[in-house]
mmCIF file of C-alpha atoms in Angstrom:
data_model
loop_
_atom_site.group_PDB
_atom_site.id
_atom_site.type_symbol
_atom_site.label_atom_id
_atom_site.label_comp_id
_atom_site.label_asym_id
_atom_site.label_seq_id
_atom_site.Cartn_x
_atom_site.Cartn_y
_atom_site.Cartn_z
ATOM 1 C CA UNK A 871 -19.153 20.586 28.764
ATOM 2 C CA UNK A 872 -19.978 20.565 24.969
ATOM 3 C CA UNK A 873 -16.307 21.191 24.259
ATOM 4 C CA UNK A 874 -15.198 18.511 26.141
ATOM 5 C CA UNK A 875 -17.897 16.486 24.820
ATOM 6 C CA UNK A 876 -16.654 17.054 21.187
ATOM 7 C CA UNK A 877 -13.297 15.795 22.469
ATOM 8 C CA UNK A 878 -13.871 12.571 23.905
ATOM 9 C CA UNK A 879 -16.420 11.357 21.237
ATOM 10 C CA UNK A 880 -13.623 11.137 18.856
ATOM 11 C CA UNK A 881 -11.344 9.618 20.708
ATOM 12 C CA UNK A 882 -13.959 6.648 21.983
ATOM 13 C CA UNK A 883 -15.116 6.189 18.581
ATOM 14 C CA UNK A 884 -11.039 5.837 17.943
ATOM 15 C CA UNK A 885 -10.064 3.480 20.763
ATOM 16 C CA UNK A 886 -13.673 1.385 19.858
ATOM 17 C CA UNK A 887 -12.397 1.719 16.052
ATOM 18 C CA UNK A 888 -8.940 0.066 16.603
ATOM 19 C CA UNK A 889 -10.255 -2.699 19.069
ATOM 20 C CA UNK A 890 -12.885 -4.000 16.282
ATOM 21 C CA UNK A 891 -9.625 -3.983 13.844
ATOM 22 C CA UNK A 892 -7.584 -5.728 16.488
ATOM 23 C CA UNK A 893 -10.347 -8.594 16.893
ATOM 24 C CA UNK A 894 -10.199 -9.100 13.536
ATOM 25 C CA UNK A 895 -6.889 -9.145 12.802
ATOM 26 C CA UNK A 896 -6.298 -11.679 15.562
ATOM 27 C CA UNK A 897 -9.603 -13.980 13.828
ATOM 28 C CA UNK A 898 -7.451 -13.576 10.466
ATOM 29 C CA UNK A 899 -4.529 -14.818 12.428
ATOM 30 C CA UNK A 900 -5.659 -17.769 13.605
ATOM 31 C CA UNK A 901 -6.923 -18.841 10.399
ATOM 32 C CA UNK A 902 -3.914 -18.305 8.390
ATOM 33 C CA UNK A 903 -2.071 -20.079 11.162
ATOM 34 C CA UNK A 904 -4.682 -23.424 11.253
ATOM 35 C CA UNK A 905 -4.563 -23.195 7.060
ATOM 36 C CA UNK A 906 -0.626 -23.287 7.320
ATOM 37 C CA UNK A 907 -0.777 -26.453 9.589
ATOM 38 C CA UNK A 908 -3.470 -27.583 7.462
ATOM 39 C CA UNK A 909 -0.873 -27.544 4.601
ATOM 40 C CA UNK A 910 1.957 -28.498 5.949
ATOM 41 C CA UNK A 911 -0.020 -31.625 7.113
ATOM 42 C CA UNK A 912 -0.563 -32.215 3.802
ATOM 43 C CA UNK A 913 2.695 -31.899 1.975
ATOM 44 C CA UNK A 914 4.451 -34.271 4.670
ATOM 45 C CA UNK A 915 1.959 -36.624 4.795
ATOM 46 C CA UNK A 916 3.138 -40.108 5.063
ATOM 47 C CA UNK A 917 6.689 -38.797 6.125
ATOM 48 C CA UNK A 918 8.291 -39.624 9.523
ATOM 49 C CA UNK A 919 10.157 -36.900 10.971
ATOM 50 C CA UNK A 920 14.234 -38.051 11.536
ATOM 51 C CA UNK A 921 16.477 -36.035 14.168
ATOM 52 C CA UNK A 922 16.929 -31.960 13.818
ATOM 53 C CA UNK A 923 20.226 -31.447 11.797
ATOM 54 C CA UNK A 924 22.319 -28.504 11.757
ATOM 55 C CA UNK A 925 22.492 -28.707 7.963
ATOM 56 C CA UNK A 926 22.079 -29.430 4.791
ATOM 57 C CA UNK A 927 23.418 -29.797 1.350
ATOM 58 C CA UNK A 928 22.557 -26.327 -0.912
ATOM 59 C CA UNK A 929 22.869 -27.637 -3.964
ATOM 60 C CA UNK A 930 21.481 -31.377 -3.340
ATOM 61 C CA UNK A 931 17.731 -30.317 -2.892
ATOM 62 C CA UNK A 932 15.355 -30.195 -6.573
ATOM 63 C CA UNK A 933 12.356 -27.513 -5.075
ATOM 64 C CA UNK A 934 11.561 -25.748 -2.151
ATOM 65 C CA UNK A 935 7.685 -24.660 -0.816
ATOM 66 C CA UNK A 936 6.914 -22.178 2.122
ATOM 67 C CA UNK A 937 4.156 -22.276 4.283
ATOM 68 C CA UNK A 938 4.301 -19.877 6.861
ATOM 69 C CA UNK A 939 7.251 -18.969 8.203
ATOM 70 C CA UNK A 940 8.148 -22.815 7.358
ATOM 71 C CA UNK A 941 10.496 -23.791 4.460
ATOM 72 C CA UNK A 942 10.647 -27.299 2.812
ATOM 73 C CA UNK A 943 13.447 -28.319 0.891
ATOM 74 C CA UNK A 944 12.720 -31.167 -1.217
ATOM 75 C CA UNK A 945 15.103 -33.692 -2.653
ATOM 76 C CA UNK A 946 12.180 -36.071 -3.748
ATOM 77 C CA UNK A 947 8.818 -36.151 -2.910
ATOM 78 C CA UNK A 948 10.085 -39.295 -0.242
ATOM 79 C CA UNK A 949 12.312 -36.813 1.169
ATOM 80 C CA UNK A 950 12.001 -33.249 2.958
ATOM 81 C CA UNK A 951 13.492 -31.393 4.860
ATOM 82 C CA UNK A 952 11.793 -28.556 6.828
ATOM 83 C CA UNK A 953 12.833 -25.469 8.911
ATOM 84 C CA UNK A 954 11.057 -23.493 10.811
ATOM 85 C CA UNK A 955 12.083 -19.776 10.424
ATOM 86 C CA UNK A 956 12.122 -17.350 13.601
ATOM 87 C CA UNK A 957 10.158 -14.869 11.508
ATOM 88 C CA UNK A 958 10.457 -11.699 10.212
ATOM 89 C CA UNK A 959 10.709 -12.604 6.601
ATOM 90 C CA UNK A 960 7.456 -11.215 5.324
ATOM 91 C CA UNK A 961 8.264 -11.701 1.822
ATOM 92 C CA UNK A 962 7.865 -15.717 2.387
ATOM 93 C CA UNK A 963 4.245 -16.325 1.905
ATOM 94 C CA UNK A 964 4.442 -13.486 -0.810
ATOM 95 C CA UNK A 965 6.435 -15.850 -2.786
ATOM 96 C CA UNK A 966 9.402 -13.349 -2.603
ATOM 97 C CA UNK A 967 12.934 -14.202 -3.454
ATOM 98 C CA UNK A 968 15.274 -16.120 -0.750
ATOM 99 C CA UNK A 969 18.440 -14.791 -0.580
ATOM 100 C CA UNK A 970 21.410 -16.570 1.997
ATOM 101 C CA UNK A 971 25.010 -16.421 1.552
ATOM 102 C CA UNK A 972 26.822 -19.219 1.921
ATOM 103 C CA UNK A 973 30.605 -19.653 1.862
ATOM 104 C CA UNK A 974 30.222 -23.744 2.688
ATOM 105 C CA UNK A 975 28.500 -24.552 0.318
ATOM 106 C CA UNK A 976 25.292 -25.598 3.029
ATOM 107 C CA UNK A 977 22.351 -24.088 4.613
ATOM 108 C CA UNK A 978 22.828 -23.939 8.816
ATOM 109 C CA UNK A 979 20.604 -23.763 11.325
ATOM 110 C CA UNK A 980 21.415 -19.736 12.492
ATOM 111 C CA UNK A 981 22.183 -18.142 8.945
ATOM 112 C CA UNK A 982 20.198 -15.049 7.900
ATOM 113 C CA UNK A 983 17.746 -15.145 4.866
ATOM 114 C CA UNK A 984 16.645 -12.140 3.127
ATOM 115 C CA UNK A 985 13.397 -12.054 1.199
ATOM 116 C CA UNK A 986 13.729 -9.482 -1.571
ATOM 117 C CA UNK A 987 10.593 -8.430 -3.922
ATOM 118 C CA UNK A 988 10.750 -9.887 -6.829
ATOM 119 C CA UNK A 989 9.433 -7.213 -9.408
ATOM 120 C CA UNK A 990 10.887 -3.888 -7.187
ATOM 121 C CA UNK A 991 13.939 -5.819 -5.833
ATOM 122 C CA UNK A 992 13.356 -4.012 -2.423
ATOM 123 C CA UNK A 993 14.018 -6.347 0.729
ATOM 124 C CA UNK A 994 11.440 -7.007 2.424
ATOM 125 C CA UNK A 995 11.973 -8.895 5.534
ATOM 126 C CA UNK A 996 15.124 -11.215 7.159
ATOM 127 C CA UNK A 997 14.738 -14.200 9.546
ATOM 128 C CA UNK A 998 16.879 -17.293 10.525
ATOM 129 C CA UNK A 999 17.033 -20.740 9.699
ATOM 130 C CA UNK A 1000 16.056 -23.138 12.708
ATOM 131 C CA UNK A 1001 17.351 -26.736 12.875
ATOM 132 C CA UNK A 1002 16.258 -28.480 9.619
ATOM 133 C CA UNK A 1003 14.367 -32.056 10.110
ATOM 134 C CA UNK A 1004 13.894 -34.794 7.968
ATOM 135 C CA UNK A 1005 10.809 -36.333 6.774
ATOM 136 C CA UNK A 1006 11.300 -39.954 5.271
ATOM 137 C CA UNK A 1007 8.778 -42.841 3.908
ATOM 138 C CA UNK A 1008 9.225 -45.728 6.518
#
């Protein structure tokens, strides 16, 4: 009985362990995610969003921004364009590197990014571009 004892306790205070991490991970979650909105509310703010294109221009756009798994291409501060990744590039809120190949000379909804760290030059995640949308003063 005292054997078995010694077994379970371990593996309750284990299962008990993980769920507490679990809850918390979700809470940190769900902030991150309302801060990202938060943020992305705030850099397109006064901006209508135009119809999803299939792509853009690579070399017309002045700065980019992530938030997320969200990238913004800016041309001028009047004019954005924003994809939504499918995620998997962990590197993006990291500020890592974005690396796409591009034989066009544009950026298309379906091409693969690769982040890449910046100081060990290790990749570190690869996602998709969605549709990019445009966000315009009226």
């Amino acid at each position: 009985m005292i054997a078995m004892l010694r077994l379970l306790l371990p593996a309750a205070l284990l299962v008990a362990g993980g769920t507490a991490v679990s809850a918390d991970s979700r809470g940190f979650q769900e902030r991150q995610a309302a801060k990202d909105q938060a943020d992305l509310a705030k850099q397109l703010a006064g901006l209508v969003p135009g119809r999803p294109q299939e792509c853009i221009q690579q070399r017309n756009y002045n700065d980019t921004s992530r938030v997320g798994d969200t990238i913004l291409y800016k041309f001028n501060r009047n004019d954005i364009y924003r994809t939504d990744t499918n995620g998997g590039c962990f590197g993006l809120r990291r500020g890592d590197a974005i690396i796409t190949k591009s034989y066009t000379g544009q950026l298309c909804r379906g091409d693969i990014i690769q982040t890449v760290d910046l100081v060990s030059r290790v990749p570190s995640g690869s996602c998709t571009f969605g549709p990019f949308v445009r966000y315009r003063k009226p």
